[in-house]
């Protein structure tokens, strides 16, 4: 890694530092203040070594009486009228150590709180962006990437923030050590800095390999999360095809790649520590020889310098290690920023909560057409139709004609590529789309139910608690009276995604939940496809009973299930 690429890596962390400061500026200044106080206290504690040695009559050489740091201590004690005896020096040293320990405690707690606030704020920002992104963008992406984004990836960035806080603390301490050593001997300090810079330069090629390892680890993490996410959702299919061994092998391969990167970064870090420890020993020996043979420093200053350098080199080694960890983590943070940037570009318009969409006459489709991004042709075009208020409409046509897409457009999930949709005379545009969706209940082909009780799944759409009588009313309306025969009835837990229920039972619960929302428009996308004839008749009768009470849009292939519906849009035709 060249100095130019090093600057690029540091610049990549600037947004992270800006986010941290924006999240809690007072917290950042508080932590930095504690770091400075702790470092200064540590520096004063080091300087106390000289009067401590003098107080026990350890000779520091004749030159130390009138040179070095000893005269400054003598002046300080004389001005305060204190006798620099052993008791006083030890008391001061003990007080400083206690103060440093207390400050480090406060710093650790404040740093943890700063990290917590940052992680909570970042996760909230990412999740809000995810929820508010438009459906066309979300449906084109892998949900496993978003799941990893708001869980492991955000948490990993939180650890990076903690490393930055710790790194800053060490940099402040190193700055204090360097200031002390410059005061004691500028020439030795510059020599030590020159040797350290050579040592750091030796690490540049290694840093580049660490960055590449970070990219590979990010890819491996993403692959594993995607595999787990999809395989857990398809366990039944995997078991039905007896494919357990094949999928286990795929997981082992991805896991092996990930763990290889972990071993690789550990090897890089261990090698860096080896180089720094060996280099520190060489530098320490060189400095001692120069101080004795050439510079002829006072013994007091020499002792302090050697002590400072012995404390400084491990700090520099730790800083180098942390910097390598940040270089390793940079690809993950850049990936998160790219995801956030993409999500923020696809945000739906935030509307005024006082706005209203009145639906009393019709939903009107004028020259309506839609084309998915990246697709060469339109799904359909030139759709002209009217859906009168409180009437039932059937969307028919062959598979792939765009029935579900048209339903998504009517529901306000998608925006038309061509033409317009009007609610009465109000265009269904970005300004009112979110408000309109609150008036629509959508029962899709793939029913989603929570791993919770039937009661909780039904009440999820209601802003107010519902009585048992109300819940039973909607269940019977949706032909879901099978709940009466379940062990705990409304309080029966139905498993992950409703796996304890049959496909037909899941659809009937979803229909009951949709009716609880009291929509103006009810959209049923193949909602009776998994029902037996008897229950399909019951739902058909229930829908007939709803005629004139709300607007219903039904998508179905089975002509018998929509035989009672006279108003239809046929997407198999050029236009309607």
XYZ file of N, CA and C in Angstrom, residues 236-432:
591
model
N -37.989 -27.379 4.047
C -38.909 -28.446 3.654
C -38.545 -28.987 2.280
N -38.226 -28.096 1.347
C -37.850 -28.528 0.008
C -36.527 -29.298 0.035
N -35.564 -28.798 0.827
C -34.263 -29.471 0.924
C -34.437 -30.893 1.436
N -35.273 -31.046 2.460
C -35.479 -32.376 3.035
C -36.289 -33.273 2.098
N -37.229 -32.668 1.393
C -38.060 -33.483 0.506
C -37.256 -34.046 -0.664
N -36.193 -33.340 -1.078
C -35.331 -33.820 -2.149
C -34.091 -34.547 -1.621
N -34.052 -34.769 -0.304
C -32.906 -35.433 0.336
C -31.592 -34.742 -0.034
N -31.600 -33.418 0.021
C -30.432 -32.633 -0.400
C -29.638 -32.094 0.784
N -29.833 -32.661 1.967
C -29.150 -32.133 3.160
C -27.629 -32.129 2.983
N -27.078 -33.250 2.459
C -25.622 -33.360 2.331
C -25.066 -32.315 1.371
N -25.752 -32.112 0.241
C -25.266 -31.148 -0.753
C -25.251 -29.727 -0.201
N -26.305 -29.347 0.508
C -26.356 -27.992 1.057
C -25.393 -27.830 2.229
N -25.193 -28.891 2.990
C -24.214 -28.834 4.079
C -22.808 -28.634 3.513
N -22.514 -29.286 2.375
C -21.208 -29.115 1.747
C -21.022 -27.690 1.234
N -22.088 -27.115 0.665
C -22.006 -25.735 0.199
C -21.735 -24.784 1.354
N -22.390 -25.039 2.496
C -22.164 -24.205 3.665
C -20.731 -24.371 4.172
N -20.226 -25.600 4.165
C -18.850 -25.844 4.614
C -17.846 -25.109 3.733
N -18.099 -25.080 2.425
C -17.194 -24.385 1.515
C -17.160 -22.886 1.803
N -18.326 -22.286 1.980
C -18.388 -20.853 2.289
C -17.754 -20.567 3.638
N -18.020 -21.441 4.605
C -17.454 -21.259 5.945
C -15.935 -21.368 5.915
N -15.423 -22.301 5.094
C -13.973 -22.479 4.987
C -13.316 -21.224 4.422
N -13.941 -20.629 3.419
C -13.399 -19.395 2.833
C -13.356 -18.284 3.878
N -14.441 -18.157 4.644
C -14.505 -17.117 5.665
C -13.441 -17.329 6.735
N -13.330 -18.555 7.231
C -12.371 -18.817 8.301
C -10.938 -18.695 7.800
N -10.708 -19.000 6.530
C -9.369 -18.799 5.964
C -8.973 -17.332 6.020
N -9.939 -16.451 5.766
C -9.646 -15.019 5.852
C -9.372 -14.604 7.297
N -10.074 -15.221 8.246
C -9.822 -14.924 9.658
C -8.402 -15.336 10.043
N -7.999 -16.537 9.590
C -6.627 -17.000 9.868
C -5.617 -16.089 9.193
N -5.962 -15.651 7.986
C -5.042 -14.797 7.233
C -4.821 -13.463 7.938
N -5.894 -12.831 8.400
C -5.731 -11.546 9.081
C -5.008 -11.722 10.410
N -5.224 -12.876 11.072
C -4.499 -13.156 12.313
C -3.008 -13.306 12.029
N -2.683 -13.988 10.929
C -1.279 -14.153 10.567
C -0.638 -12.803 10.239
N -1.365 -11.953 9.518
C -0.836 -10.621 9.210
C -0.590 -9.818 10.484
N -1.558 -9.865 11.398
C -1.434 -9.105 12.647
C -0.272 -9.623 13.490
N -0.130 -10.954 13.553
C 0.969 -11.533 14.334
C 2.322 -11.161 13.730
N 2.392 -11.168 12.394
C 3.641 -10.787 11.740
C 3.965 -9.323 12.013
N 2.933 -8.472 12.000
C 3.153 -7.050 12.294
C 3.697 -6.858 13.705
N 3.118 -7.592 14.660
C 3.613 -7.478 16.040
C 5.057 -7.954 16.145
N 5.371 -9.037 15.422
C 6.754 -9.535 15.424
C 7.718 -8.474 14.894
N 7.362 -7.867 13.760
C 8.227 -6.846 13.160
C 8.395 -5.666 14.100
N 7.290 -5.252 14.736
C 7.381 -4.092 15.613
C 8.183 -4.400 16.872
N 8.003 -5.577 17.444
C 8.764 -5.920 18.645
C 10.248 -6.043 18.331
N 10.569 -6.709 17.222
C 11.970 -6.823 16.829
C 12.550 -5.459 16.487
N 11.743 -4.673 15.740
C 12.211 -3.332 15.386
C 12.372 -2.445 16.599
N 11.457 -2.576 17.559
C 11.551 -1.766 18.776
C 12.823 -2.090 19.546
N 13.185 -3.368 19.593
C 14.424 -3.754 20.287
C 15.634 -3.141 19.600
N 15.648 -3.145 18.257
C 16.753 -2.551 17.507
C 16.822 -1.046 17.763
N 15.659 -0.388 17.703
C 15.618 1.066 17.919
C 16.044 1.412 19.335
N 15.553 0.634 20.304
C 15.906 0.898 21.706
C 17.419 0.788 21.903
N 18.022 -0.254 21.321
C 19.474 -0.437 21.437
C 20.218 0.709 20.771
N 19.761 1.095 19.568
C 20.402 2.183 18.842
C 20.321 3.493 19.621
N 19.174 3.794 20.179
C 19.000 5.036 20.925
C 19.881 5.064 22.171
N 19.963 3.955 22.842
C 20.801 3.898 24.044
C 22.267 4.150 23.684
N 22.716 3.525 22.582
C 24.107 3.697 22.155
C 24.375 5.146 21.751
N 23.453 5.759 21.000
C 23.611 7.157 20.579
C 23.619 8.087 21.787
N 22.719 7.837 22.741
C 22.629 8.710 23.916
C 23.909 8.683 24.739
N 24.540 7.512 24.859
C 25.746 7.379 25.673
C 26.982 7.857 24.923
N 27.124 7.440 23.654
C 28.343 7.694 22.910
C 28.409 9.080 22.287
N 27.277 9.577 21.809
C 27.308 10.836 21.067
C 26.718 12.016 21.820
N 25.505 11.818 22.346
C 24.775 12.968 22.917
C 25.165 13.272 24.345
N 25.671 12.283 25.061
C 26.084 12.463 26.458
C 24.994 13.164 27.275
N 23.800 12.606 27.234
C 22.673 13.179 27.962
C 22.849 13.022 29.460
N 22.252 13.955 30.248
C 22.226 13.748 31.698
C 21.560 12.416 32.028
N 22.042 11.770 33.066
C 21.522 10.450 33.436
C 20.011 10.501 33.676
N 19.549 11.574 34.345
C 18.110 11.689 34.638
C 17.296 11.711 33.354
N 17.765 12.538 32.386
C 17.049 12.614 31.113
C 17.101 11.288 30.368
N 18.276 10.636 30.420
C 18.423 9.369 29.723
C 17.471 8.321 30.287
N 17.375 8.257 31.606
C 16.467 7.290 32.230
C 15.039 7.550 31.795
N 14.650 8.828 31.815
C 13.283 9.159 31.419
C 13.033 8.837 29.947
N 14.004 9.190 29.078
C 13.833 8.921 27.656
C 13.684 7.425 27.376
N 14.565 6.649 27.991
C 14.489 5.215 27.774
C 13.166 4.648 28.296
N 12.702 5.174 29.420
C 11.416 4.710 29.959
C 10.269 5.106 29.031
N 10.336 6.356 28.520
C 9.292 6.825 27.599
C 9.283 5.988 26.329
N 10.471 5.756 25.762
C 10.534 4.969 24.530
C 10.087 3.532 24.763
N 10.370 2.987 25.947
C 9.920 1.629 26.247
C 8.396 1.561 26.331
N 7.772 2.679 26.713
C 6.305 2.745 26.747
C 5.737 3.119 25.375
N 6.535 3.866 24.600
C 6.051 4.384 23.327
C 5.966 3.293 22.253
N 6.971 2.428 22.174
C 7.012 1.435 21.108
C 5.832 0.465 21.159
N 5.451 -0.057 22.339
C 4.246 -0.914 22.354
C 2.989 -0.178 21.908
N 2.904 1.132 22.237
C 1.752 1.919 21.799
C 1.730 2.049 20.280
N 2.914 2.283 19.700
C 2.988 2.371 18.242
C 2.637 1.038 17.592
N 3.097 -0.058 18.202
C 2.752 -1.386 17.690
C 1.244 -1.607 17.750
N 0.627 -1.185 18.859
C -0.821 -1.337 19.001
C -1.566 -0.468 17.990
N -1.061 0.739 17.765
C -1.684 1.639 16.789
C -1.612 1.032 15.392
N -0.457 0.465 15.054
C -0.307 -0.181 13.753
C -1.300 -1.339 13.606
N -1.436 -2.140 14.670
C -2.379 -3.253 14.628
C -3.808 -2.786 14.459
N -4.185 -1.724 15.193
C -5.546 -1.203 15.082
C -5.799 -0.602 13.703
N -4.765 0.059 13.186
C -4.926 0.639 11.855
C -5.154 -0.472 10.830
N -4.440 -1.583 10.965
C -4.649 -2.703 10.059
C -6.068 -3.260 10.181
N -6.586 -3.293 11.406
C -7.961 -3.757 11.591
C -8.949 -2.805 10.920
N -8.658 -1.496 10.991
C -9.530 -0.522 10.330
C -9.456 -0.670 8.812
N -8.247 -0.914 8.286
C -8.095 -1.150 6.852
C -8.879 -2.397 6.444
N -8.833 -3.414 7.307
C -9.555 -4.657 7.041
C -11.072 -4.427 7.069
N -11.521 -3.523 7.956
C -12.959 -3.265 8.102
C -13.484 -2.247 7.098
N -12.579 -1.500 6.435
C -13.011 -0.436 5.522
C -13.936 -0.943 4.413
N -13.660 -2.098 3.766
C -14.586 -2.564 2.716
C -16.007 -2.788 3.234
N -16.124 -3.289 4.471
C -17.458 -3.534 5.017
C -18.199 -2.225 5.233
N -17.482 -1.205 5.732
C -18.134 0.086 5.948
C -18.506 0.735 4.616
N -17.621 0.631 3.605
C -17.934 1.196 2.300
C -19.130 0.476 1.681
N -19.226 -0.840 1.914
C -20.379 -1.591 1.420
C -21.659 -1.099 2.077
N -21.597 -0.843 3.381
C -22.775 -0.319 4.086
C -23.149 1.054 3.549
N -22.144 1.914 3.325
C -22.428 3.250 2.786
C -23.068 3.150 1.402
N -22.579 2.225 0.575
C -23.149 2.065 -0.771
C -24.600 1.610 -0.699
N -24.875 0.666 0.218
C -26.263 0.223 0.384
C -27.144 1.381 0.860
N -26.639 2.127 1.847
C -27.424 3.261 2.373
C -27.674 4.301 1.285
N -26.642 4.573 0.481
C -26.788 5.556 -0.599
C -27.835 5.095 -1.608
N -27.808 3.795 -1.948
C -28.793 3.268 -2.891
C -30.201 3.341 -2.315
N -30.330 3.001 -1.028
C -31.645 3.059 -0.387
C -32.176 4.484 -0.340
N -31.296 5.427 -0.007
C -31.733 6.817 0.125
C -32.137 7.415 -1.218
N -31.558 6.910 -2.307
C -31.953 7.377 -3.640
C -33.326 6.844 -4.037
N -33.748 5.755 -3.395
C -35.008 5.108 -3.762
C -36.113 5.369 -2.738
N -35.970 6.429 -1.950
C -36.948 6.717 -0.914
C -38.267 7.205 -1.499
N -39.355 6.737 -0.909
C -40.673 7.247 -1.282
C -40.881 8.622 -0.657
N -41.758 9.384 -1.256
C -42.021 10.742 -0.776
C -42.721 10.708 0.581
N -42.143 11.419 1.559
C -42.782 11.544 2.875
C -43.893 12.582 2.761
N -45.101 12.181 3.109
C -46.265 13.031 2.859
C -46.735 13.713 4.136
N -47.499 14.753 3.943
C -48.126 15.457 5.054
C -49.226 14.567 5.644
N -49.130 14.313 6.944
C -50.089 13.399 7.581
C -51.512 13.936 7.582
N -51.672 15.228 7.317
C -53.019 15.823 7.316
C -53.707 15.680 5.954
N -52.957 15.237 4.953
C -53.550 15.078 3.613
C -54.532 13.908 3.622
N -55.465 13.929 2.688
C -56.488 12.888 2.629
C -56.741 12.537 1.164
N -57.077 11.271 0.944
C -57.476 10.805 -0.387
C -58.921 10.343 -0.290
N -59.785 11.039 -0.952
C -61.218 10.700 -0.909
C -61.553 9.750 -2.054
N -62.172 8.652 -1.695
C -62.578 7.658 -2.688
C -64.071 7.415 -2.525
N -64.845 8.060 -3.385
C -66.301 7.928 -3.301
C -66.937 7.554 -4.640
N -66.152 7.663 -5.757
C -66.755 7.421 -7.080
C -66.078 6.277 -7.832
N -64.767 6.429 -8.122
C -64.141 5.424 -8.976
C -62.612 5.487 -8.868
N -62.004 4.374 -9.247
C -60.562 4.326 -9.542
C -60.454 4.264 -11.062
N -59.764 5.239 -11.646
C -59.739 5.349 -13.106
C -58.306 5.121 -13.614
N -58.175 4.219 -14.575
C -56.887 3.929 -15.207
C -56.900 4.536 -16.602
N -55.913 5.411 -16.886
C -55.873 6.093 -18.183
C -54.544 5.809 -18.871
N -54.612 5.108 -20.010
C -53.430 4.802 -20.823
C -52.299 4.220 -19.979
N -52.663 3.344 -19.079
C -51.715 2.854 -18.079
C -50.752 1.830 -18.684
N -49.477 1.999 -18.375
C -48.461 1.045 -18.817
C -47.360 0.943 -17.773
N -46.684 -0.203 -17.764
C -45.606 -0.393 -16.780
C -44.486 -1.218 -17.392
N -43.257 -0.788 -17.069
C -42.064 -1.501 -17.521
C -41.065 -1.538 -16.374
N -40.617 -2.735 -16.017
C -39.633 -2.866 -14.944
C -38.286 -2.341 -15.400
N -37.545 -1.742 -14.456
C -36.223 -1.211 -14.774
C -35.316 -2.335 -15.260
N -34.601 -2.045 -16.332
C -33.684 -3.037 -16.876
C -34.317 -4.028 -17.815
N -35.643 -3.989 -17.959
C -36.342 -4.908 -18.864
C -36.565 -4.227 -20.212
N -36.432 -4.975 -21.312
C -36.529 -4.346 -22.639
C -37.952 -4.011 -23.071
N -38.932 -4.702 -22.510
C -40.316 -4.492 -22.962
C -41.226 -4.187 -21.779
N -42.381 -3.638 -22.090
C -43.370 -3.321 -21.057
C -44.126 -4.579 -20.648
N -44.564 -4.607 -19.395
C -45.421 -5.697 -18.926
C -46.777 -5.589 -19.609
N -47.310 -4.374 -19.675
C -48.540 -4.082 -20.409
C -48.543 -2.592 -20.709
N -49.431 -2.164 -21.566
C -49.564 -0.746 -21.883
C -50.979 -0.457 -22.379
N -51.326 0.824 -22.344
C -52.633 1.303 -22.845
C -53.808 0.651 -22.132
N -53.703 0.522 -20.805
C -54.836 0.016 -20.025
C -55.744 1.194 -19.693
N -57.001 1.100 -20.106
C -57.996 2.123 -19.800
C -59.193 1.424 -19.172
N -59.504 1.792 -17.950
C -60.606 1.114 -17.260
C -61.081 1.974 -16.096
N -62.259 1.627 -15.604
C -62.829 2.300 -14.435
C -63.290 1.238 -13.449
N -62.939 1.446 -12.178
C -63.381 0.541 -11.110
C -64.306 1.350 -10.209
N -65.597 1.207 -10.346
C -66.530 2.002 -9.547
C -66.394 1.699 -8.050
N -66.711 2.679 -7.261
C -66.656 2.552 -5.800
C -67.607 1.443 -5.333
N -67.111 0.593 -4.447
C -67.883 -0.492 -3.824
C -68.382 -1.539 -4.826
N -67.634 -1.728 -5.904
C -67.940 -2.813 -6.840
C -66.778 -3.793 -6.878
N -67.018 -4.960 -7.449
C -66.007 -6.014 -7.522
C -65.510 -6.146 -8.946
N -64.182 -6.229 -9.095
C -63.549 -6.315 -10.406
C -62.646 -7.546 -10.435
N -62.626 -8.265 -11.556
C -61.726 -9.402 -11.733
C -60.644 -9.034 -12.739
N -59.396 -9.349 -12.379
C -58.276 -9.208 -13.310
C -57.980 -10.588 -13.868
N -58.115 -10.745 -15.186
C -57.924 -12.049 -15.806
C -56.881 -11.932 -16.910
N -56.410 -13.077 -17.339
C -55.403 -13.105 -18.386
C -54.424 -14.232 -18.141
N -53.614 -14.579 -19.126
C -52.655 -15.679 -18.983
C -51.541 -15.321 -17.997
N -50.817 -16.346 -17.558
C -49.675 -16.126 -16.661
C -48.641 -15.239 -17.350
N -48.113 -14.261 -16.590
C -47.128 -13.353 -17.149
C -47.716 -12.142 -17.828
N -49.052 -12.036 -17.850
C -49.684 -10.888 -18.513
C -49.587 -9.623 -17.676
N -49.292 -9.756 -16.359
C -49.122 -8.574 -15.523
C -50.261 -8.314 -14.566
N -51.017 -9.360 -14.216
C -52.160 -9.156 -13.311
C -51.688 -8.681 -11.928
N -50.686 -9.344 -11.379
C -50.182 -8.945 -10.065
C -49.526 -7.574 -10.125
N -48.865 -7.273 -11.240
C -48.256 -5.948 -11.401
C -49.325 -4.862 -11.411
N -50.427 -5.111 -12.126
C -51.517 -4.139 -12.144
C -52.116 -3.984 -10.752
N -52.239 -5.088 -10.025
C -52.744 -5.000 -8.655
C -51.797 -4.171 -7.785
N -50.485 -4.347 -7.966
C -49.506 -3.555 -7.217
C -49.647 -2.066 -7.537
N -49.941 -1.761 -8.798
C -50.143 -0.363 -9.198
C -51.389 0.216 -8.536
N -52.475 -0.543 -8.544
C -53.718 -0.073 -7.921
C -53.527 0.106 -6.419
N -52.730 -0.797 -5.817
C -52.494 -0.711 -4.378
C -51.539 0.418 -4.008
N -50.853 1.009 -4.991
C -49.905 2.082 -4.695
C -48.517 1.585 -4.338
N -48.236 0.306 -4.593
C -46.895 -0.219 -4.329
C -45.916 0.150 -5.439
N -46.415 0.279 -6.661
C -45.594 0.638 -7.808
C -46.106 1.936 -8.423
N -45.221 2.610 -9.144
C -45.605 3.820 -9.879
C -45.685 3.495 -11.364
N -46.688 3.999 -12.066
C -46.808 3.701 -13.504
C -45.623 4.244 -14.290
N -45.234 3.494 -15.310
C -44.218 4.003 -16.238
C -44.862 4.943 -17.251
N -46.080 4.601 -17.658
C -46.846 5.440 -18.585
C -48.251 5.612 -18.020
N -48.885 6.691 -18.435
C -50.270 6.917 -18.047
C -50.443 7.290 -16.584
N -51.720 7.230 -16.125
C -52.040 7.690 -14.782
C -53.130 6.830 -14.154
N -53.155 6.868 -12.829
C -54.244 6.290 -12.040
C -54.877 7.435 -11.259
N -56.191 7.507 -11.285
C -56.906 8.555 -10.557
C -57.798 7.914 -9.505
N -57.787 8.477 -8.310
C -58.754 8.123 -7.266
C -59.778 9.243 -7.257
N -60.986 8.954 -7.710
C -61.922 10.012 -8.088
C -61.206 10.875 -9.125
N -60.950 12.144 -8.818
C -60.234 12.984 -9.781
C -58.821 13.315 -9.312
N -58.365 12.665 -8.258
C -57.038 12.953 -7.701
C -56.007 11.963 -8.232
N -54.931 12.457 -8.847
C -53.903 11.545 -9.370
C -53.245 10.763 -8.226
N -53.030 9.474 -8.462
C -52.323 8.649 -7.482
C -50.831 8.806 -7.741
N -50.263 9.907 -7.212
C -48.847 10.200 -7.425
C -48.066 10.009 -6.119
N -46.805 10.385 -6.145
C -45.939 10.169 -4.983
C -46.425 10.907 -3.740
N -47.126 12.005 -3.925
C -47.548 12.814 -2.786
C -48.654 12.147 -1.981
N -49.433 11.274 -2.602
C -50.569 10.667 -1.892
C -50.486 9.140 -1.842
